[in-house]
Coordinates of C-alpha atoms and ligand atoms in Angstrom, one line a residue:
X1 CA -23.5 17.4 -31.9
X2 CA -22.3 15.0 -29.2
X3 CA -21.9 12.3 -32.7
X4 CA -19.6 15.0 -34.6
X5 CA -17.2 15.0 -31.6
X6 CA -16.9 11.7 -31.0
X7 CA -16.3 11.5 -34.7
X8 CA -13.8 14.3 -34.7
X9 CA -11.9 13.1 -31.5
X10 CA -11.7 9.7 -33.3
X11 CA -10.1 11.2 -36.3
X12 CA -7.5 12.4 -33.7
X13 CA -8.4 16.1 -34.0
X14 CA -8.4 18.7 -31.8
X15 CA -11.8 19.5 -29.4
X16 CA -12.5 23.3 -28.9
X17 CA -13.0 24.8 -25.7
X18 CA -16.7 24.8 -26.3
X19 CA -16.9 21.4 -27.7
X20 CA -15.6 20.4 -24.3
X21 CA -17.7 22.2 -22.6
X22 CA -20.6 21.0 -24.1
X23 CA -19.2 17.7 -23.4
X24 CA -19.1 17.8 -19.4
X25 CA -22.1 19.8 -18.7
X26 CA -24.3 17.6 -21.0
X27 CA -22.6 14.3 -19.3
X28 CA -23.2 15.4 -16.0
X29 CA -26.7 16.5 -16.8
X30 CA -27.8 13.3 -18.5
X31 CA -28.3 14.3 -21.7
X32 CA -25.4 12.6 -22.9
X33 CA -25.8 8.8 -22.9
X34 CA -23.0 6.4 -21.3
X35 CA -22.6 4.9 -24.6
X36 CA -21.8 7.9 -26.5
X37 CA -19.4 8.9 -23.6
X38 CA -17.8 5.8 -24.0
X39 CA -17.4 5.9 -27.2
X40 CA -15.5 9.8 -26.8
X41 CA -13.4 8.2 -24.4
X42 CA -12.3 5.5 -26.3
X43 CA -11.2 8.1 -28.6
X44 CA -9.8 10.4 -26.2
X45 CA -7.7 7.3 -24.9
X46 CA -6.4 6.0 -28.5
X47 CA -5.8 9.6 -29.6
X48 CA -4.4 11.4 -26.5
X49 CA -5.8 15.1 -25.9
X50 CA -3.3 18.4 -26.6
X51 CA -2.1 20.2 -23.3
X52 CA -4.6 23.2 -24.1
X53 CA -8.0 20.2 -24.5
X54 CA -6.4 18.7 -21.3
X55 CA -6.3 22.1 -19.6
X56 CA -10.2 23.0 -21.0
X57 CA -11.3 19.8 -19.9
X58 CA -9.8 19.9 -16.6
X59 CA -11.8 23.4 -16.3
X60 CA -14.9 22.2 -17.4
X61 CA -14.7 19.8 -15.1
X62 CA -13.8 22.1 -11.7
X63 CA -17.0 24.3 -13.0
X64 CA -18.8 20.8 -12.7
X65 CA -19.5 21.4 -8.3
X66 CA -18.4 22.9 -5.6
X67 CA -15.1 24.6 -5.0
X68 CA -13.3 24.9 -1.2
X69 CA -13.3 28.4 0.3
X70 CA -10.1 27.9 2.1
X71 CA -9.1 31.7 2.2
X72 CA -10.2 32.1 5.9
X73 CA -7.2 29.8 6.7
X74 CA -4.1 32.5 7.3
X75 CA -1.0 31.7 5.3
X76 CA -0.2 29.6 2.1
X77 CA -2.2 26.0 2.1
X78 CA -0.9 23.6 0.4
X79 CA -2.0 20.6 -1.1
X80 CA -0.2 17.4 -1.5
X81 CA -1.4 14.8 -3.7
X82 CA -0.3 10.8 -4.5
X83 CA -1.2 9.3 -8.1
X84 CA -1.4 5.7 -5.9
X85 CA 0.2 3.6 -4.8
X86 CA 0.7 -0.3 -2.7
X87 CA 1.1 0.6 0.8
X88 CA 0.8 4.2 -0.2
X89 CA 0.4 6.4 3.5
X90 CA 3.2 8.8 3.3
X91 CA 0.1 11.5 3.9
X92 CA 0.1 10.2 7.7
X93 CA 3.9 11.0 7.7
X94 CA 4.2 13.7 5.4
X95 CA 1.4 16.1 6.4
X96 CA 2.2 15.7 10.4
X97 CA 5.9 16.9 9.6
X98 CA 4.8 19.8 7.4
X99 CA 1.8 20.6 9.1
X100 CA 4.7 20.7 12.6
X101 CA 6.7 23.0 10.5
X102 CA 3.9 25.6 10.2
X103 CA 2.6 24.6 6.9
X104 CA -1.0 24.7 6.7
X105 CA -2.5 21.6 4.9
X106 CA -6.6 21.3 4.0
X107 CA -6.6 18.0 2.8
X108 CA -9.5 15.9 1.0
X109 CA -8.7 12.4 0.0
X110 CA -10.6 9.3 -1.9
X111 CA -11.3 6.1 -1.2
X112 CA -9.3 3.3 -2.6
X113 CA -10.5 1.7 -5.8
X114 CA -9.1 -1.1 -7.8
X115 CA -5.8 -2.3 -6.5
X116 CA -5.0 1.0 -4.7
X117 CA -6.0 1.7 -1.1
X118 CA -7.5 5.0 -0.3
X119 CA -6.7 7.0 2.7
X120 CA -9.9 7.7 4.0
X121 CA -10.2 3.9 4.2
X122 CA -7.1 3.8 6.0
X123 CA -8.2 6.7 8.3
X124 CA -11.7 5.0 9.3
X125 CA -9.5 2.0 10.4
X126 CA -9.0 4.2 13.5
X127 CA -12.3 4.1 15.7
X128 CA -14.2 7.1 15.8
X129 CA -12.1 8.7 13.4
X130 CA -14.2 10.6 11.3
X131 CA -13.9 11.7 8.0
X132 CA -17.0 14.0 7.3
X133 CA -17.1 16.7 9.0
X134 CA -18.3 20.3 8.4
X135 CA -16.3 22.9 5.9
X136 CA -16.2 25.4 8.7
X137 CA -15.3 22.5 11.2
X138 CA -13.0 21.6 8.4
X139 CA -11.9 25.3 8.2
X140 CA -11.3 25.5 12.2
X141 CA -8.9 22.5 12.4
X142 CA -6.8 24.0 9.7
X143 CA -6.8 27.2 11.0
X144 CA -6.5 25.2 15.2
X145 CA -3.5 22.6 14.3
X146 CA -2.0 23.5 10.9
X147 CA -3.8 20.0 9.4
X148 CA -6.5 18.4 8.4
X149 CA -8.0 15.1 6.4
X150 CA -11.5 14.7 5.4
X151 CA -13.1 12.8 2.6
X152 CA -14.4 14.5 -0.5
X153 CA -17.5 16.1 -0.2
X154 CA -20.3 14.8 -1.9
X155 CA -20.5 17.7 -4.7
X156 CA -16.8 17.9 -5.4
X157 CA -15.8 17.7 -9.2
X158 CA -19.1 15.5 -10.3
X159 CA -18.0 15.2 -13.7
X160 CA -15.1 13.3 -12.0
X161 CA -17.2 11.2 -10.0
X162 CA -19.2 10.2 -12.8
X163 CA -16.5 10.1 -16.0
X164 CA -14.0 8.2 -13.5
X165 CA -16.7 5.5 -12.8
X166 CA -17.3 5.2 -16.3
X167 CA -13.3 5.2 -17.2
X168 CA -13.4 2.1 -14.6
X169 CA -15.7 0.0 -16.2
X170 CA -14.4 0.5 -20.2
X171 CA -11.2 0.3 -19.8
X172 CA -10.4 4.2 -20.3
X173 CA -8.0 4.6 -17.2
X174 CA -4.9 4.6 -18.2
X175 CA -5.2 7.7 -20.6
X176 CA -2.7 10.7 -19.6
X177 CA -5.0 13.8 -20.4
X178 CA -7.7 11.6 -18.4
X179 CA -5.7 11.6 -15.6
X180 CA -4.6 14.6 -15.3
X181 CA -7.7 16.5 -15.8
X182 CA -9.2 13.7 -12.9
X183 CA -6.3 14.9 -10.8
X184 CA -6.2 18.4 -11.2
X185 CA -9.9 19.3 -11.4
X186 CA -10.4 18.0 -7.9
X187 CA -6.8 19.7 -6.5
X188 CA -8.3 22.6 -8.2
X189 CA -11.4 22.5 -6.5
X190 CA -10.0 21.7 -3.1
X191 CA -8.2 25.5 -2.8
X192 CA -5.3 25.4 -1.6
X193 CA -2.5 27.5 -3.0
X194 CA 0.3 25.2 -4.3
X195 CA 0.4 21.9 -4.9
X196 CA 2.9 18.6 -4.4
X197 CA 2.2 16.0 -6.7
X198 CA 3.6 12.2 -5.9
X199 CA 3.9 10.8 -9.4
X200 CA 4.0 7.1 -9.0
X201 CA 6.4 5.3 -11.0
X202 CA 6.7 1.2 -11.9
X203 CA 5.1 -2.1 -11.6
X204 CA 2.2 -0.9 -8.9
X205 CA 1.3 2.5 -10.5
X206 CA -0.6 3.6 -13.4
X207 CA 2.6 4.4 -15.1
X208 CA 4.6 2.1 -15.4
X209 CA 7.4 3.5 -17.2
X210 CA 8.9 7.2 -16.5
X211 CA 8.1 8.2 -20.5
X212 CA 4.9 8.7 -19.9
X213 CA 5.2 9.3 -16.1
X214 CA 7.0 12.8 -16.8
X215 CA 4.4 13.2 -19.6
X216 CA 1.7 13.1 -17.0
X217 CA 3.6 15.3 -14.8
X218 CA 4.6 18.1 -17.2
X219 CA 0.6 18.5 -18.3
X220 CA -0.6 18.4 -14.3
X221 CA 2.2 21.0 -13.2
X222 CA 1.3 23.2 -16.5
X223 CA -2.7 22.5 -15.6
X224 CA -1.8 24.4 -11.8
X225 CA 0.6 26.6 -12.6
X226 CA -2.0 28.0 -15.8
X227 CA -4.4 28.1 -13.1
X228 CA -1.6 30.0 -10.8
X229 CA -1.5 27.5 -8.4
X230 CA 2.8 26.9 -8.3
X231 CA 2.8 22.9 -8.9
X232 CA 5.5 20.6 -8.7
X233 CA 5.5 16.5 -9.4
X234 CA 8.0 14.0 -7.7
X235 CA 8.4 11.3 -9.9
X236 CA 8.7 7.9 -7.7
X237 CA 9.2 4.8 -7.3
X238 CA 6.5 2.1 -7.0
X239 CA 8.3 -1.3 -8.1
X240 CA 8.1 -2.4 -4.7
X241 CA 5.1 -1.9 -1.7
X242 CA 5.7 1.2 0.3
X243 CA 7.2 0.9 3.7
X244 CA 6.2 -2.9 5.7
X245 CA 2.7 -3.0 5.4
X246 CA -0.7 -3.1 3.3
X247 CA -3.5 -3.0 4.5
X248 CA -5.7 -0.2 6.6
X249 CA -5.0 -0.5 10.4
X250 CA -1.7 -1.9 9.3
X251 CA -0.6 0.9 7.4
X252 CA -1.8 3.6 10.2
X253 CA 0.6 1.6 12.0
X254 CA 3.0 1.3 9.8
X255 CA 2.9 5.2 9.5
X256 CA 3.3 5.5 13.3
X257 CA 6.5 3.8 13.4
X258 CA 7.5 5.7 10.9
X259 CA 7.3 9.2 12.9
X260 CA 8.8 7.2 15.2
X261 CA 12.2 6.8 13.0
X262 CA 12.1 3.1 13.1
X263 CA 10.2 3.1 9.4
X264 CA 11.9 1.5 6.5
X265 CA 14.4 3.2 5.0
X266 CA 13.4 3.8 2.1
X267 CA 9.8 4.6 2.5
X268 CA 11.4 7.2 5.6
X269 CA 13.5 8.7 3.1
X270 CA 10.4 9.3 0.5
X271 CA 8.3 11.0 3.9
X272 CA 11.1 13.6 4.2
X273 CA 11.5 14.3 0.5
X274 CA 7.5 15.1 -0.4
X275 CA 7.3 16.3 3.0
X276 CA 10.6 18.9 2.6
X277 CA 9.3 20.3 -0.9
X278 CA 5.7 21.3 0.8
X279 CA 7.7 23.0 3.4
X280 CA 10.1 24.3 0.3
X281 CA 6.8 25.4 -1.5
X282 CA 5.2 26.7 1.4
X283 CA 7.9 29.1 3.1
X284 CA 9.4 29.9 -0.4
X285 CA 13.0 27.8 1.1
X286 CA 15.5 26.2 -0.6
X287 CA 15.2 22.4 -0.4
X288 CA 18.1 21.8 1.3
X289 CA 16.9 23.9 4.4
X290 CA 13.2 22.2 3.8
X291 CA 15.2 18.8 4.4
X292 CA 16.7 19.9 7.8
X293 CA 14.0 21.3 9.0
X294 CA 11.6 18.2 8.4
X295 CA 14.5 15.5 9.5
X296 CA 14.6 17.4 12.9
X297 CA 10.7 17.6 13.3
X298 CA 11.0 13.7 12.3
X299 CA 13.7 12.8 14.8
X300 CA 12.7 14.9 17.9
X301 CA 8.9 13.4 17.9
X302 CA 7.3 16.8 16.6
X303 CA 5.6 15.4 13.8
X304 CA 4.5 12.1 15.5
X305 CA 3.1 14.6 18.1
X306 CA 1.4 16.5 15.1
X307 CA -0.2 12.9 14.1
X308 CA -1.7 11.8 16.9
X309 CA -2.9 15.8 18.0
X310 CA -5.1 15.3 14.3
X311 CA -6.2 11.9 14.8
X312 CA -7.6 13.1 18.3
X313 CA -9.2 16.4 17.1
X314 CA -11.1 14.1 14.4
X315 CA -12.2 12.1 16.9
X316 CA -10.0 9.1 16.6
X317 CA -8.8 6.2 19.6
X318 CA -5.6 5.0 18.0
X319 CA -5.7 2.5 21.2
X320 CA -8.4 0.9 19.7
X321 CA -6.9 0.1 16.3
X322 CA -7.5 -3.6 15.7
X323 CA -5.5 -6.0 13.4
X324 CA -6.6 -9.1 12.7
X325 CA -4.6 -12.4 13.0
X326 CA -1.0 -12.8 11.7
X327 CA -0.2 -15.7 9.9
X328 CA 3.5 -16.1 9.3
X329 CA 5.1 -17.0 5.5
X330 CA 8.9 -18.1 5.9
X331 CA 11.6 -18.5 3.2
X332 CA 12.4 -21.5 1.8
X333 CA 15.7 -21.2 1.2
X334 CA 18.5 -18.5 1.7
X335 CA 19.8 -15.6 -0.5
X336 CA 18.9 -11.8 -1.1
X337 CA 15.7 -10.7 -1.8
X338 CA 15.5 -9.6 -5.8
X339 CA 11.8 -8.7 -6.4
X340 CA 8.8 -8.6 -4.9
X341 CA 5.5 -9.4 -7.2
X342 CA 3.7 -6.2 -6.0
X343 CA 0.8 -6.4 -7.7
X344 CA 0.0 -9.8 -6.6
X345 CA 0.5 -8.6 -3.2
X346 CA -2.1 -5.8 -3.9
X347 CA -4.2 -8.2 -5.1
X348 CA -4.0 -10.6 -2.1
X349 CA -4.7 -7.7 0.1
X350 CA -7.5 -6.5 -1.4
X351 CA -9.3 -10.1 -2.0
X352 CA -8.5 -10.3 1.8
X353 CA -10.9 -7.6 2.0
X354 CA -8.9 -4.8 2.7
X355 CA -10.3 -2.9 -0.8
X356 CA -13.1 -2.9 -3.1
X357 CA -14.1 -4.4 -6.5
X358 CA -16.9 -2.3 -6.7
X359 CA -17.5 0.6 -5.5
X360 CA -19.8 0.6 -2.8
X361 CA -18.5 -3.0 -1.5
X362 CA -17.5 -2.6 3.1
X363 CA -14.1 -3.5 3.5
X364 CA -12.5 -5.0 6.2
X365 CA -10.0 -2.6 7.8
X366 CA -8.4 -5.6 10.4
X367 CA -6.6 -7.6 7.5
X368 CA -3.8 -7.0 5.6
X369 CA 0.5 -8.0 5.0
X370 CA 3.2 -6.9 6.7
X371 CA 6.5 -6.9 5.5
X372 CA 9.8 -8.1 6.8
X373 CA 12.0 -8.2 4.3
X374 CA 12.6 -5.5 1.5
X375 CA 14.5 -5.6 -1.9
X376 CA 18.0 -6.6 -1.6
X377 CA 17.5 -7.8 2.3
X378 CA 19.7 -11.0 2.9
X379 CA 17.4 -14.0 4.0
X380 CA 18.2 -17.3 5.7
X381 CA 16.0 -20.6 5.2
X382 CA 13.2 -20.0 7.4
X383 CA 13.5 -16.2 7.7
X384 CA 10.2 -14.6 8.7
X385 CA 9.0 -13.0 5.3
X386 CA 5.2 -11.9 5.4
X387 CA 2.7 -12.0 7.9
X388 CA -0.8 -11.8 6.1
X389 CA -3.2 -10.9 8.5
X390 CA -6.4 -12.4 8.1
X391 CA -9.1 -14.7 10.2
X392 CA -9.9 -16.6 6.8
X393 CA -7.2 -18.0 5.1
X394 CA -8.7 -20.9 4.0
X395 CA -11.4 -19.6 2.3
X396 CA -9.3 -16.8 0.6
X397 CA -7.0 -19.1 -0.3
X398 CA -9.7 -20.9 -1.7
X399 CA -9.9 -18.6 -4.6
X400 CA -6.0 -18.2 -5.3
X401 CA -6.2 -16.7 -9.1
X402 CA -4.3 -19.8 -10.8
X403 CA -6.6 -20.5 -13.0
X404 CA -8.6 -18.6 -15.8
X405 CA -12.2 -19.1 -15.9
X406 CA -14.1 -18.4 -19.5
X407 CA -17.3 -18.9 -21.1
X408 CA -16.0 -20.5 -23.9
X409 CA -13.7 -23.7 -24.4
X410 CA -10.7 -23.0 -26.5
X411 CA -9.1 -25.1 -29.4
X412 CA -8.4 -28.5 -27.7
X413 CA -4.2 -28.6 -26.4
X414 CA -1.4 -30.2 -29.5
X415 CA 1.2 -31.9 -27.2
X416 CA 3.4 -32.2 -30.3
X417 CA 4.0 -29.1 -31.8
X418 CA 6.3 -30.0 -34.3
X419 CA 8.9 -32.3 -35.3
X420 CA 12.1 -30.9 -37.5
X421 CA 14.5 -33.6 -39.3
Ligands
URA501 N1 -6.4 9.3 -9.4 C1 -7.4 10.1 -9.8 O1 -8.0 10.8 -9.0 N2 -7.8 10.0 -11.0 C2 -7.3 9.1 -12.0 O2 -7.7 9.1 -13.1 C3 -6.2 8.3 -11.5 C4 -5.7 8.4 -10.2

């Protein structure tokens, strides 16, 4: 059977309900074989999936494990939800402010993977922070403080964990319906009633161009909304890192200052807008009001004091947060500030070893770049740009990615390549 809908899939037609099905249970059962799965994903990713496959999928894939009982929590829960990002910790800003303004936020996250950083990563940098706990502790802290973050339990959406780790390694990421039903299978499991989606736009997000961004967003709100959950996506922008640092205890850091209004601008501005439309969502407001509420909670300290009230109940010292040396990069020569490369940058931090290649690779929560300049930021010669935090710059630098490494020789180099009279 699992031949005929590969073969079907490949000819670009449509999978039934059923066919889907079959597909996910017998994947996560093992009867399935990772080639063959390949080999449907391939398809799925050259031919692209209708909104009512993406929708069955997505189903199939919830009925895969466990889903969150979060109906002992009083009042509407939502549920806010990045597709990834460089620098990406608006949850430490945005759920604090909502979670201050009433809302009631169960949150599980990820770990980062690939150039993304994850913010259960982020959240270990604290010591004793911890990110496991109980669903009834879980429960309690929701229902005790309006908020809480925990990683994703072990039997959450399997048929993610295993079809995403298989996506990684065959080049079947960047698919829309694979996305979304990644996404939303797991939002869907998690419980909560409504649902903010942060769709990352630009050079350091999966999309990279708003086509296919509002694509993606138009099948994940249709996906919660079909499922009664009210959704709503934010496209934004991710040309540029978020806020002044990458990198774990640098970014909890980052986040602090933040609450404390001395954030970037921009990255301050994108807090108050996710944050406004959970508060919009949750207490059926306009926007407008959401926005005043959550700049006040910002400005009077409320939701750094939300912050720090979480990171204690989970156990966290945020005294203790270590970084690691900073090594300071200055400019070479005066003018404004026209791009970053923000992908090299992710790349730098993560072969600092603040992420992971493979999965199950320890990171190093201490290292990391902070930023001091941003786009369009006048510089003079010798301006402080970067400080890359690190106690191994030589032998990171060591393997600096100029060079590309292959089995094979190519054809040998012309120096003339033609001569016109
Ligand atoms: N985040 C996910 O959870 N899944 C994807 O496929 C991409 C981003």
């Amino acid at each position: 059977m699992i031949k005929d809908i590969i073969t079907k899939k490949d000819n670009g037609l449509e999978l039934t309900k059923e066919e889907i099905e079959y597909v996910v249970s017998n994947y996560v059962n093992g009867s399935i074989s990772d080639e063959d799965m390949t080999l449907l994903l391939n398809a799925i990713t050259k031919n692209s999936m209708s909104i009512e496959e993406t929708y069955d999928l997505t189903i199939a894939m919830l009925n895969s494990g466990d889903k969150i009982d979060l109906s002992s929590i009083e009042g509407i829960k939502v549920d806010k939800h990045s597709t990834g990002g460089i620098g990406d910790k608006t949850s430490f800003v945005v759920l604090p402010l909502a979670a201050s303004l009433g809302v009631k936020i169960a949150k599980m996250s990820g770990r980062g993977l690939g150039f993304t950083g994850g913010t259960i990563d982020k959240l270990e940098s604290i010591p004793g922070f911890k990110t496991s706990i109980s669903t009834n502790d879980f429960i309690k802290e929701v229902n005790d403080i309006n908020m809480a973050i925990v990683s994703q339990t072990e039997n959450l959406v399997p048929a993610d964990k295993k079809i995403y780790a298989l996506r990684d390694v065959t080049g079947n990421v960047e698919s829309i319906p694979l996305i979304a039903s990644s996404i939303m299978s797991k939002k869907l499991a998690s419980g909560s009633d409504k649902i903010v989606l942060d769709v990352k736009v630009g050079k350091g997000a999966f999309m990279k161009n708003i086509e296919d961004a509002k694509r993606l967003s138009r099948i994940m709100v249709d996906i919660g909304n079909k499922h009664g959950k009210e959704t709503i996506a934010i496209l934004t922008n991710m040309d540029y890192p978020l806020g002044n640092a990458v990198g774990n205890s640098l970014e909890v850091e980052d986040a602090i200052k933040t609450l404390e209004g001395k954030g970037d601008k921009n990255f301050t501005n994108l807090c108050i807008i996710l944050a406004s439309y959970m508060v919009s969502l949750a207490k059926s407001i306009s926007i407008e009001d959401a926005i005043d509420m959550v700049k006040t909670n910002l400005y009077n300290g409320e939701g750094l004091k939300k912050f720090k009230e979480f990171i204690k109940y989970q156990g966290g010292d945020l005294s203790k947060l270590e970084t690691n040396y900073g090594i300071e990069i200055y400019s070479r020569k005066s003018g404004y500030i026209t791009d970053i490369d923000t992908m090299k940058l992710a790349m730098l931090v993560r072969n600092l070893g603040a992420g992971r290649i493979n999965k199950d690779d320890s990171i190093d929560h201490t290292v990391g770049v902070e930023l001091f300049k941003h786009i369009n930021d006048k510089v003079e010669e010798n301006d402080l740009l970067l400080k890359v935090y690190t106690d191994d710059i030589v032998n990171k630098l060591k393997y600096l990615n100029l060079f590309t490494i292959s089995d094979n020789k190519i054809e040998d180099i012309k120096i003339v390549l033609d001569i016109i009279k």
